[in-house]
Amino acid sequence: MRYRYPKLNAEMPDRADVLDLTPSAALPPLVEHMASCDLPCYLDRSDAQQRLCSWGLDGTCCRRCLWGPCRVTDSKPGICGAGPAQVVMGNHLRMVAAAAAAHGSHARARLETILAVTEGREEGPLRGMDRVRWLAERLGVPQANAGAPRPDLDLAREVTLALYDDLSKARPGPMRLLHACAPPERLERWRELGVLPTSTMAEVFESLHRTTLGTDSDWRNTALQELRLALAFFWGAVVPASFASEILYGRPSPTSGEVGFGMLARGRGVKVAVHGHLPVAAEALLAAAEEPEILAEAEAAGADGFDFYGICCSGQELLARHGVPSVTGILGQEFALATGALDALVVDLQCVVPAIMPVARAKGTVVVTTHESNRLEGAVHMPAEPGALPEVARKILKLACDAHRLRAGTATCVPAVTAPARGGFDDETVLEAFGGANELLALLRRGDITGLATLVSCNTPKVPFERSNVVLAKELLRRGVLITTTGCAAHALLDAGLTADAARDLCAPQLRGALERAALPPVIPVGACVDNTRTMFLWLRLAEAAGTSLSALPLFYVGAEPGNEKALGMGMAFLAHGVNVLSGFPIPVPVPSAEHIPGAAADDMRRVANPVADFFSREAVSALGARIVVEPAPELAAGVIHMDFKRKRWALGW
Ligand code: BF8
């Protein structure tokens, strides 16, 4: 590939490399189409940024105070005296704090919607009362009052407030859900390490505090704060966001259909894509689109109803709950608009890049923002607040109808690329399909399944579009690894057809047999990024059945194409739980390099010490039973994971 970064043990693609190496058949024609419309795409912007700043890639640029910015090395500390380890660790902590704030805001928005329903400000019902009762039992919330069952909304309100407390309380005290659900072995380790958190917001606050000028100058202590924050991130933000969605809209159920850019050419409706993370506005749009008055608007605009599509995590949510076709992940959003097929793009929170606006303008697509945190210059803003949802949804669909009318005759360029797909799984459906945790464990013991990996997080311009996720998944299936997926990684795997039953042919024979008997696809999509909750609970059930810890089992968390800060936070959370983490790119912690040993033979090299990388890749094993591995080449990454699974299996006597 064109751009080489020997210091990172990595290379990055230019535009030509991407077009050559991407597994996506839809991307090359879309890139060409954007160029023909004189619209720059991410490949142009990425090339314009090369070579990337090596200080930034290493995490050794400190711009946290106003004395610098300082570019820090061992021999040239920052003006305050901070060395590289402290700067790297502090920068990393701030990224994970941003991640916790992002998933925390996401959780808060969903919890507020539940509270609005329980207070009568928003229409119900709550379709996930089973989850409410499950949580009530775990959290010790009484389910009866004077011998009579508590009314649903009353119980839901108390459970929601307990989750809200884990997200937001300021005064020290245990996080209830973490203590109720984490395995005793982990609680003990976290207690020994002193990393039990107070709440997501409290740990974000403390992390920002510790990284101010002249505060925490012991980088190991900062690393411990990162573990504390990662636990708060997971149990106070990620898990509540996932459960809140279930409480509002019910559990997903297995679904099948087709996905990909080519779906944008299907149907004769007003075409509306939903993008972001909160299903709140999306669900209201789907409901409003059934109303006779709104259908009449579509007809008057010359359309046959509405065609909905999903992008990024909203795409995963809508696929799981409604079978709505997902189109693409974060790097594909501008291409979805460039097709010219969309009348409206409705966005809520996060991963909505500003580059979409010139494309939307050029194609006459109306962009609607629905959340105050996530505005775009030139977009129509229609806050989708609890209490106003049905009415706002109707207004948005009317705008989409207007855009459809105005755009009549607009030329489109939709590559005829679709893939059959399945979705809508969660931990329960996977376990039921295998016949329960003990049966799944038996398959694992017998070697029909060599291990379990979850392929998650984003896409990044640092690798050819979607390639790392797709290559890695195929390599792991070939080695008998059972894969779950979420987020933009899931988009890549859906688009590559790896969630369709036919792709079982790519699996090792025993895995294929197990999947056929369970009627499961080779790669199992379990939802949006916050639904990594489902993989964690699946793995916890397995560990419970095995009577061992997560760290003893052949499990791997894989972020092959990390992009958003949220990907870092999620990796840290799985690490804290004892799960090995593979990152497909430096994150940004300097990669330990090698240097020539003076006076020795020309090829004698020694590994150069790097305290932070050592901490996460070696020392963490004794503290947590897990470590972080960085391997940009997906073919090699699969080998690393497989080797680790073999070692774990030997240790277990399997
Ligand atoms: O939370 S995978 S780019 S869309 S951060 Fe964003 Fe990454 Fe996509 Fe969903 Ni997750």
XYZ file of C-alpha atoms and ligand atoms in Angstrom:
664
model
C 0.000 0.000 0.000
C 1.138 3.516 -0.706
C 1.681 4.989 2.743
C 4.163 3.125 4.928
C 4.541 3.678 8.649
C 7.363 1.323 9.684
C 7.318 2.846 13.155
C 3.754 1.574 13.581
C 4.403 -1.711 11.810
C 1.579 -0.658 9.513
C 0.737 0.664 6.099
C -2.226 2.671 4.897
C -3.955 2.760 1.527
C -4.284 5.605 -0.922
C -7.295 5.952 -3.175
C -5.961 3.502 -5.776
C -5.168 0.890 -3.092
C -8.682 1.148 -1.690
C -10.304 0.683 -5.082
C -8.026 -2.241 -5.745
C -8.372 -4.033 -2.421
C -11.860 -3.344 -1.050
C -14.184 -6.361 -0.948
C -17.076 -3.987 -1.694
C -18.267 -4.208 -5.308
C -20.396 -1.107 -4.744
C -17.591 1.235 -3.701
C -15.609 1.686 -6.957
C -18.589 2.830 -9.075
C -19.716 5.145 -6.282
C -16.244 6.697 -5.975
C -16.169 7.196 -9.710
C -19.660 8.706 -9.645
C -18.722 11.210 -6.943
C -15.658 12.247 -8.942
C -17.808 12.721 -12.035
C -20.116 14.977 -9.986
C -17.088 16.954 -8.778
C -17.840 15.890 -5.216
C -14.802 14.968 -3.102
C -15.156 11.831 -0.994
C -13.308 10.564 2.089
C -10.584 9.033 -0.075
C -9.653 12.481 -1.396
C -9.651 13.970 2.083
C -7.619 11.081 3.466
C -4.988 11.399 0.722
C -4.819 15.154 1.373
C -4.015 14.479 5.059
C -1.125 12.071 4.379
C 1.462 11.740 5.769
C -0.324 11.605 9.074
C 1.422 13.253 12.011
C 3.587 10.664 13.732
C 3.262 12.409 17.112
C -0.487 12.111 16.887
C -0.311 8.483 15.759
C 1.913 7.685 18.734
C -0.182 9.662 21.182
C 2.914 11.627 22.231
C 1.598 15.071 21.304
C 0.268 16.806 24.425
C -2.115 19.711 23.886
C -4.047 19.379 27.093
C -2.861 22.661 28.623
C -1.936 26.069 27.279
C 1.834 25.769 27.898
C 2.282 23.555 24.860
C 1.511 21.882 22.588
C 4.511 19.691 23.409
C 5.889 16.828 21.331
C 7.278 14.576 24.004
C 10.115 12.050 23.948
C 12.166 10.430 26.723
C 14.965 12.916 26.170
C 12.658 15.889 25.626
C 9.820 15.882 28.180
C 6.942 18.351 28.007
C 7.381 21.838 29.462
C 5.648 20.618 32.659
C 8.077 17.675 32.809
C 5.641 14.999 31.605
C 7.289 12.034 29.890
C 5.883 10.045 26.961
C 4.143 7.403 29.084
C 2.219 10.029 31.015
C 1.227 11.890 27.865
C 0.162 8.741 26.006
C -1.844 7.482 28.967
C -3.506 10.831 29.634
C -4.457 11.300 25.980
C -5.868 7.799 25.890
C -7.874 8.372 29.054
C -9.398 11.510 27.552
C -10.459 9.566 24.464
C -12.161 6.939 26.602
C -13.815 9.737 28.620
C -15.219 11.082 25.329
C -16.432 7.570 24.538
C -18.172 7.281 27.905
C -19.798 10.687 27.401
C -21.036 9.557 23.972
C -22.571 6.246 25.029
C -23.707 7.925 28.253
C -25.614 10.610 26.312
C -27.106 7.883 24.199
C -28.232 5.997 27.328
C -29.621 9.163 28.888
C -31.740 9.961 25.827
C -33.278 6.475 25.891
C -33.836 6.467 29.658
C -35.555 9.857 29.351
C -37.903 8.395 26.763
C -38.859 5.564 29.141
C -39.444 8.060 31.937
C -41.621 10.136 29.597
C -43.763 7.046 28.955
C -44.003 6.229 32.665
C -45.038 9.815 33.392
C -47.638 9.912 30.613
C -45.736 12.503 28.535
C -45.112 10.027 25.733
C -47.282 7.319 24.264
C -46.572 3.749 25.349
C -46.684 0.891 25.673
C -43.349 -0.341 26.982
C -42.869 -3.480 24.922
C -40.032 -4.887 27.026
C -41.614 -5.474 30.431
C -39.804 -8.828 30.648
C -36.514 -6.921 30.728
C -37.940 -4.558 33.351
C -38.851 -7.492 35.594
C -35.468 -9.161 34.972
C -33.739 -5.948 36.003
C -36.019 -5.482 39.011
C -35.066 -8.928 40.248
C -31.339 -8.284 39.757
C -31.447 -4.814 41.286
C -33.618 -5.803 44.247
C -36.482 -3.517 43.192
C -39.711 -4.809 44.812
C -42.156 -6.125 42.231
C -45.167 -6.222 44.494
C -46.833 -3.759 46.765
C -48.863 -5.019 49.734
C -49.073 -8.432 48.070
C -50.310 -7.078 44.727
C -48.053 -6.821 41.631
C -46.873 -3.270 41.047
C -48.280 -1.536 37.964
C -45.932 -1.901 34.990
C -45.193 1.792 34.574
C -44.491 2.230 38.268
C -42.016 -0.676 38.252
C -40.416 0.498 35.009
C -39.940 3.947 36.457
C -38.084 2.696 39.523
C -35.868 0.386 37.455
C -35.090 3.219 35.030
C -34.176 5.558 37.866
C -31.792 2.907 39.222
C -30.078 2.699 35.822
C -30.018 6.487 35.693
C -28.279 6.501 39.044
C -25.525 4.222 37.711
C -25.118 6.628 34.822
C -25.103 9.819 36.769
C -24.655 9.774 40.518
C -21.934 12.059 41.852
C -21.370 10.727 45.372
C -19.178 7.631 45.826
C -21.021 4.341 46.120
C -21.411 1.082 44.227
C -22.889 0.895 40.736
C -25.907 -1.341 41.228
C -26.089 -3.091 37.869
C -22.369 -3.847 37.824
C -22.535 -5.411 41.274
C -25.704 -7.312 40.347
C -24.439 -8.804 37.074
C -20.630 -9.005 37.046
C -19.132 -12.369 38.052
C -17.897 -12.533 41.675
C -14.373 -13.386 40.450
C -14.241 -10.106 38.486
C -15.683 -8.051 41.322
C -12.946 -9.394 43.543
C -10.207 -8.512 41.039
C -11.582 -5.032 40.487
C -11.810 -4.542 44.242
C -8.179 -5.625 44.655
C -7.092 -3.258 41.875
C -9.183 -0.487 43.424
C -11.021 0.235 40.185
C -14.662 -0.167 41.188
C -16.374 2.909 39.751
C -18.959 5.371 41.096
C -20.941 6.160 37.922
C -20.267 6.948 34.269
C -20.580 10.686 34.735
C -18.492 10.704 37.914
C -15.675 8.781 36.223
C -15.732 11.006 33.122
C -15.533 14.002 35.454
C -12.671 12.458 37.408
C -10.829 11.439 34.224
C -10.931 14.981 32.890
C -9.837 16.225 36.285
C -6.854 13.867 36.432
C -5.616 14.907 33.020
C -5.442 18.626 33.747
C -2.066 20.333 34.040
C -0.231 19.197 37.139
C -2.713 16.572 38.349
C -2.119 12.819 37.986
C 1.541 12.447 37.017
C 1.783 8.721 37.770
C 0.857 7.097 34.460
C 0.120 3.730 36.097
C -2.430 5.412 38.303
C -3.899 7.033 35.172
C -4.082 3.572 33.586
C -6.057 2.329 36.596
C -8.424 5.268 36.216
C -8.933 4.173 32.619
C -9.970 0.703 33.790
C -12.314 2.271 36.356
C -13.763 4.500 33.637
C -14.110 1.560 31.249
C -16.221 -0.310 33.818
C -18.396 2.755 34.332
C -18.623 3.181 30.557
C -19.909 -0.357 30.165
C -22.237 -0.830 33.121
C -23.522 2.756 33.393
C -23.875 3.618 29.702
C -23.539 0.725 27.248
C -25.657 -1.866 29.079
C -28.417 0.597 30.109
C -28.599 1.956 26.539
C -29.063 -1.555 25.162
C -31.593 -2.577 27.817
C -33.488 0.719 27.501
C -34.029 0.086 23.821
C -35.392 -3.343 24.656
C -37.673 -1.902 27.344
C -39.063 0.619 24.855
C -39.349 -1.504 21.730
C -39.047 -5.114 22.860
C -36.483 -7.784 22.093
C -35.376 -8.104 18.490
C -36.320 -11.261 16.656
C -34.436 -13.051 13.900
C -35.139 -11.554 10.523
C -33.850 -11.956 7.005
C -33.779 -9.873 3.865
C -31.333 -8.045 1.658
C -28.928 -5.219 2.443
C -26.459 -2.899 0.754
C -26.353 0.167 -1.470
C -28.326 -1.603 -4.197
C -31.419 -1.624 -1.976
C -31.715 2.124 -2.598
C -33.026 1.332 -6.082
C -35.830 -0.907 -4.781
C -39.389 0.330 -4.347
C -41.234 3.401 -5.578
C -41.746 5.098 -2.243
C -40.443 8.324 -0.736
C -36.952 7.238 0.252
C -35.934 7.997 3.824
C -32.698 6.883 5.475
C -32.258 6.932 9.232
C -28.761 7.448 10.569
C -27.298 7.612 14.052
C -27.942 5.681 17.224
C -31.255 6.399 18.927
C -34.101 4.383 17.540
C -36.514 6.878 19.123
C -37.124 9.085 16.054
C -36.741 6.128 13.702
C -39.455 4.144 15.473
C -41.774 7.173 15.396
C -41.109 7.605 11.654
C -41.959 3.976 10.923
C -45.204 4.315 12.889
C -46.175 7.616 11.238
C -45.523 6.170 7.782
C -48.502 3.831 8.277
C -50.982 6.650 8.911
C -53.506 7.236 6.077
C -52.964 11.011 6.096
C -49.195 10.610 5.637
C -49.606 7.875 3.029
C -51.860 10.253 1.112
C -49.068 12.873 1.191
C -46.682 10.346 -0.321
C -49.199 9.480 -3.002
C -49.752 13.156 -3.825
C -45.968 13.452 -4.246
C -46.089 10.681 -6.839
C -44.745 7.930 -4.595
C -46.004 4.597 -3.400
C -45.675 4.962 0.375
C -42.254 5.134 2.013
C -39.051 3.108 1.641
C -36.901 3.157 4.767
C -33.186 2.431 5.045
C -30.670 2.354 7.882
C -27.130 3.691 8.180
C -24.617 3.056 11.000
C -25.992 1.770 14.309
C -29.540 2.904 13.503
C -29.252 0.594 10.508
C -28.470 -2.307 12.823
C -31.361 -1.413 15.150
C -33.902 -1.169 12.327
C -32.669 -4.334 10.657
C -32.974 -6.192 13.963
C -36.442 -4.974 14.924
C -38.147 -4.312 11.592
C -36.110 -5.978 8.844
C -35.436 -2.522 7.337
C -32.507 -2.869 4.895
C -29.230 -1.477 6.162
C -27.226 0.382 3.561
C -23.795 1.089 4.968
C -21.664 2.169 7.918
C -19.841 5.342 8.824
C -17.512 5.544 5.823
C -20.313 4.872 3.360
C -22.727 7.611 4.446
C -21.624 10.156 1.838
C -21.851 7.490 -0.887
C -25.425 6.660 0.146
C -26.312 10.318 -0.475
C -24.241 10.464 -3.659
C -26.463 7.799 -5.234
C -29.068 10.551 -5.533
C -31.726 8.048 -4.498
C -32.545 9.457 -1.067
C -35.229 12.065 -0.540
C -34.450 12.534 3.145
C -31.756 11.625 5.616
C -32.854 11.787 9.249
C -30.028 11.817 11.773
C -29.879 11.792 15.543
C -26.699 11.254 17.543
C -23.059 10.430 16.727
C -21.056 9.199 13.733
C -22.817 11.647 11.400
C -19.945 13.330 9.559
C -20.095 16.925 8.276
C -18.938 15.785 4.825
C -22.475 14.655 4.007
C -23.868 18.171 3.672
C -22.313 19.206 0.322
C -23.391 15.865 -1.140
C -26.942 16.269 0.182
C -27.114 19.797 -1.269
C -25.887 18.588 -4.643
C -28.514 15.850 -4.739
C -31.437 17.834 -3.289
C -31.748 15.470 -0.312
C -33.227 17.094 2.765
C -31.186 16.403 5.910
C -33.093 16.577 9.181
C -31.345 16.701 12.547
C -33.446 15.555 15.488
C -31.182 16.044 18.493
C -29.766 19.260 19.901
C -26.317 17.678 20.464
C -25.973 16.787 16.810
C -26.656 19.756 14.525
C -25.373 20.150 10.953
C -24.988 23.446 9.150
C -27.635 23.679 6.456
C -29.850 20.907 7.862
C -33.471 21.321 8.972
C -33.642 20.902 12.756
C -36.698 19.176 14.220
C -36.102 18.112 17.820
C -37.586 14.657 18.396
C -38.223 15.112 22.097
C -40.386 12.810 24.144
C -43.929 14.163 24.030
C -43.561 15.505 20.499
C -42.511 12.353 18.683
C -45.564 11.422 16.577
C -46.109 15.004 15.440
C -42.418 15.586 14.638
C -42.303 12.288 12.738
C -45.293 13.380 10.616
C -43.617 16.720 9.846
C -40.374 15.012 8.850
C -42.200 12.646 6.499
C -44.065 15.586 4.924
C -40.693 17.283 4.331
C -39.450 14.085 2.722
C -42.538 14.059 0.477
C -41.827 17.668 -0.559
C -38.230 16.721 -1.378
C -39.496 13.752 -3.391
C -41.746 16.054 -5.422
C -38.945 18.565 -6.045
C -36.459 15.851 -6.925
C -38.642 14.186 -9.558
C -36.413 13.270 -12.478
C -33.129 13.539 -10.503
C -30.544 11.198 -12.016
C -29.480 8.363 -9.736
C -26.439 6.132 -9.620
C -27.211 3.068 -7.543
C -24.848 0.128 -8.037
C -26.849 -3.077 -8.337
C -25.048 -4.591 -5.372
C -27.054 -6.234 -2.612
C -26.455 -9.163 -0.314
C -28.796 -11.600 1.405
C -28.618 -11.076 5.136
C -29.922 -12.190 8.490
C -30.169 -10.154 11.670
C -32.138 -9.622 14.854
C -30.247 -12.000 17.160
C -29.471 -11.547 20.839
C -27.811 -13.637 23.536
C -31.050 -15.475 24.278
C -31.818 -16.418 20.668
C -28.264 -17.653 20.156
C -28.388 -19.791 23.297
C -31.856 -21.120 22.435
C -30.652 -22.018 18.937
C -27.818 -24.123 20.362
C -30.106 -25.678 22.965
C -28.712 -23.735 25.932
C -25.416 -22.691 27.466
C -24.383 -26.260 28.371
C -24.870 -27.457 24.799
C -22.917 -24.521 23.408
C -20.179 -25.266 25.921
C -20.149 -28.910 24.813
C -19.569 -27.812 21.208
C -16.730 -25.636 22.385
C -15.161 -28.384 24.493
C -15.427 -30.864 21.650
C -13.692 -28.447 19.292
C -16.642 -28.098 16.909
C -16.288 -24.455 17.833
C -12.660 -23.483 18.463
C -13.498 -20.217 20.184
C -15.793 -17.200 20.094
C -14.896 -13.793 18.694
C -16.876 -10.632 18.381
C -16.007 -8.430 15.407
C -17.153 -4.957 16.232
C -16.712 -1.201 15.954
C -16.103 1.069 13.031
C -14.584 1.437 9.575
C -11.415 3.460 9.171
C -9.751 5.148 6.201
C -6.535 3.533 7.458
C -7.515 0.251 5.785
C -9.091 -0.484 2.374
C -12.865 0.003 2.741
C -14.301 -2.831 4.889
C -11.415 -5.159 4.008
C -9.975 -5.919 7.445
C -13.334 -6.946 8.900
C -14.241 -9.123 5.935
C -10.856 -10.849 5.565
C -10.604 -11.458 9.287
C -14.115 -12.893 9.502
C -13.480 -15.319 6.645
C -10.176 -16.418 8.177
C -11.805 -17.003 11.556
C -14.742 -18.942 10.111
C -12.248 -21.152 8.322
C -10.658 -21.828 11.713
C -13.954 -22.769 13.340
C -14.566 -19.545 15.290
C -18.141 -18.559 16.188
C -18.564 -14.858 15.391
C -20.973 -12.233 16.672
C -20.899 -8.698 15.303
C -22.299 -5.210 15.839
C -21.975 -1.662 14.520
C -20.144 -0.758 11.343
C -18.149 -3.990 11.397
C -21.528 -5.687 11.053
C -22.312 -3.544 7.991
C -19.117 -4.773 6.338
C -19.968 -8.395 7.135
C -23.603 -8.007 6.078
C -22.542 -6.436 2.780
C -20.078 -9.270 2.176
C -22.917 -11.781 2.544
C -21.373 -13.362 5.645
C -24.581 -13.221 7.667
C -26.438 -15.275 5.054
C -26.834 -19.021 5.575
C -25.101 -19.752 2.258
C -21.836 -18.408 3.671
C -21.710 -21.386 6.068
C -19.701 -23.003 3.281
C -16.804 -20.785 4.383
C -16.755 -22.383 7.841
C -14.662 -25.244 9.127
C -16.768 -28.432 8.696
C -17.599 -28.914 12.397
C -18.609 -25.289 12.809
C -20.730 -25.509 9.692
C -22.481 -28.576 11.085
C -23.138 -26.875 14.421
C -24.515 -23.776 12.704
C -26.727 -25.836 10.417
C -28.207 -27.757 13.321
C -28.802 -24.497 15.181
C -30.132 -22.776 12.023
C -27.799 -19.877 12.686
C -25.847 -17.856 10.113
C -22.024 -18.002 10.030
C -21.690 -14.444 11.342
C -24.375 -13.509 13.865
C -25.387 -9.822 13.974
C -26.515 -8.864 17.483
C -27.346 -5.200 16.890
C -25.780 -1.784 17.404
C -22.563 -0.976 19.281
C -24.323 -0.722 22.642
C -25.604 -4.247 21.972
C -22.118 -5.573 22.600
C -24.006 -6.042 25.855
C -25.561 -9.118 24.211
C -22.203 -10.671 23.372
C -20.971 -9.977 26.890
C -24.049 -11.644 28.428
C -23.727 -14.577 26.032
C -20.123 -15.055 27.082
C -20.956 -14.607 30.775
C -23.559 -17.373 30.499
C -20.954 -19.594 28.869
C -18.385 -18.861 31.580
C -21.002 -19.628 34.225
C -21.791 -22.958 32.551
C -18.066 -23.764 32.380
C -17.583 -22.748 36.007
C -14.673 -20.559 35.050
C -13.799 -16.943 34.314
C -14.053 -15.163 30.980
C -10.262 -14.927 30.944
C -9.885 -18.717 30.899
C -12.137 -19.214 27.868
C -11.169 -18.918 24.192
C -12.786 -15.528 23.588
C -11.573 -12.489 21.654
C -12.903 -8.960 21.269
C -11.835 -7.648 17.858
C -11.930 -4.066 16.624
C -10.283 -4.539 13.238
C -11.069 -1.036 12.005
C -11.311 1.255 15.034
C -12.383 4.815 14.278
C -14.553 6.477 16.903
C -13.369 6.945 20.511
C -16.239 4.632 21.482
C -14.292 1.745 19.957
C -11.446 2.375 22.419
C -13.798 2.462 25.382
C -15.453 -0.800 24.365
C -12.108 -2.562 23.972
C -11.028 -1.379 27.421
C -14.298 -2.603 28.922
C -13.892 -6.121 27.486
C -10.248 -6.118 28.598
C -11.310 -5.244 32.144
C -13.657 -8.251 32.049
C -10.755 -10.559 31.191
C -11.267 -10.789 27.436
C -8.306 -10.425 25.083
C -8.616 -7.516 22.687
C -7.269 -7.266 19.176
C -7.041 -3.834 17.652
C -6.488 -3.612 13.912
C -4.599 -0.398 14.305
C -2.463 1.396 16.917
C -4.951 3.050 19.241
C -2.874 5.433 19.704
C -0.305 3.869 21.946
C 3.206 3.646 20.481
C 3.861 0.208 19.057
C 6.932 -1.355 20.660
C 9.559 -1.229 17.948
C 12.885 -2.967 17.438
C 16.354 -1.505 17.114
C 19.669 -2.862 16.074
C 21.829 -4.197 18.907
C 25.052 -2.218 18.726
C 28.052 -4.384 17.847
C 25.886 -7.415 16.952
C 25.131 -9.049 13.604
C 23.205 -6.876 11.180
C 19.896 -8.663 11.755
C 20.113 -8.886 15.534
C 17.363 -6.705 16.887
C 16.132 -5.944 20.340
C 12.656 -4.867 21.339
C 12.594 -1.268 22.472
C 10.829 -0.815 25.775
C 7.563 1.058 25.765
C 5.926 1.209 29.176
C 2.306 1.868 28.157
C 2.261 -0.780 25.407
C 3.924 -3.173 27.844
C 1.292 -2.423 30.450
C -1.625 -3.296 28.160
C 0.039 -6.110 26.232
C 1.923 -7.854 29.079
C 1.361 -6.595 32.612
C -2.417 -6.512 32.167
C -2.349 -10.313 31.971
C -1.461 -10.615 35.628
C -3.922 -7.928 36.713
C -6.856 -8.845 34.461
C -6.026 -12.154 32.788
C -6.175 -10.480 29.366
C -4.172 -8.202 27.106
C -4.351 -5.977 24.055
C -2.764 -7.068 20.796
C -2.291 -4.748 17.844
C -2.128 -6.393 14.420
C -3.054 -4.387 11.330
C -2.780 -7.265 8.822
C -6.075 -9.206 9.110
C -4.564 -12.470 7.842
C -1.982 -12.333 10.644
C -4.566 -11.181 13.172
C -6.579 -14.352 12.529
C -3.469 -16.410 13.253
C -2.848 -14.538 16.507
C -6.400 -15.187 17.656
C -6.317 -18.836 16.644
C -3.028 -19.423 18.475
C -4.413 -17.838 21.602
C -7.506 -20.050 21.397
C -5.264 -23.118 21.103
C -3.344 -22.109 24.221
C -6.542 -21.504 26.157
C -7.928 -24.851 25.064
C -4.730 -26.667 26.095
C -4.841 -24.979 29.481
C -8.444 -26.111 29.917
C -7.513 -29.639 28.896
C -9.837 -29.463 25.847
O -21.570 3.201 17.785
S -19.256 1.304 14.915
S -18.511 4.377 13.517
S -21.811 3.904 14.092
S -18.809 4.137 16.891
Fe -19.948 4.870 14.993
Fe -18.050 3.095 15.166
Fe -19.978 2.842 13.456
Fe -22.337 3.119 16.060
Ni -20.075 2.248 17.005
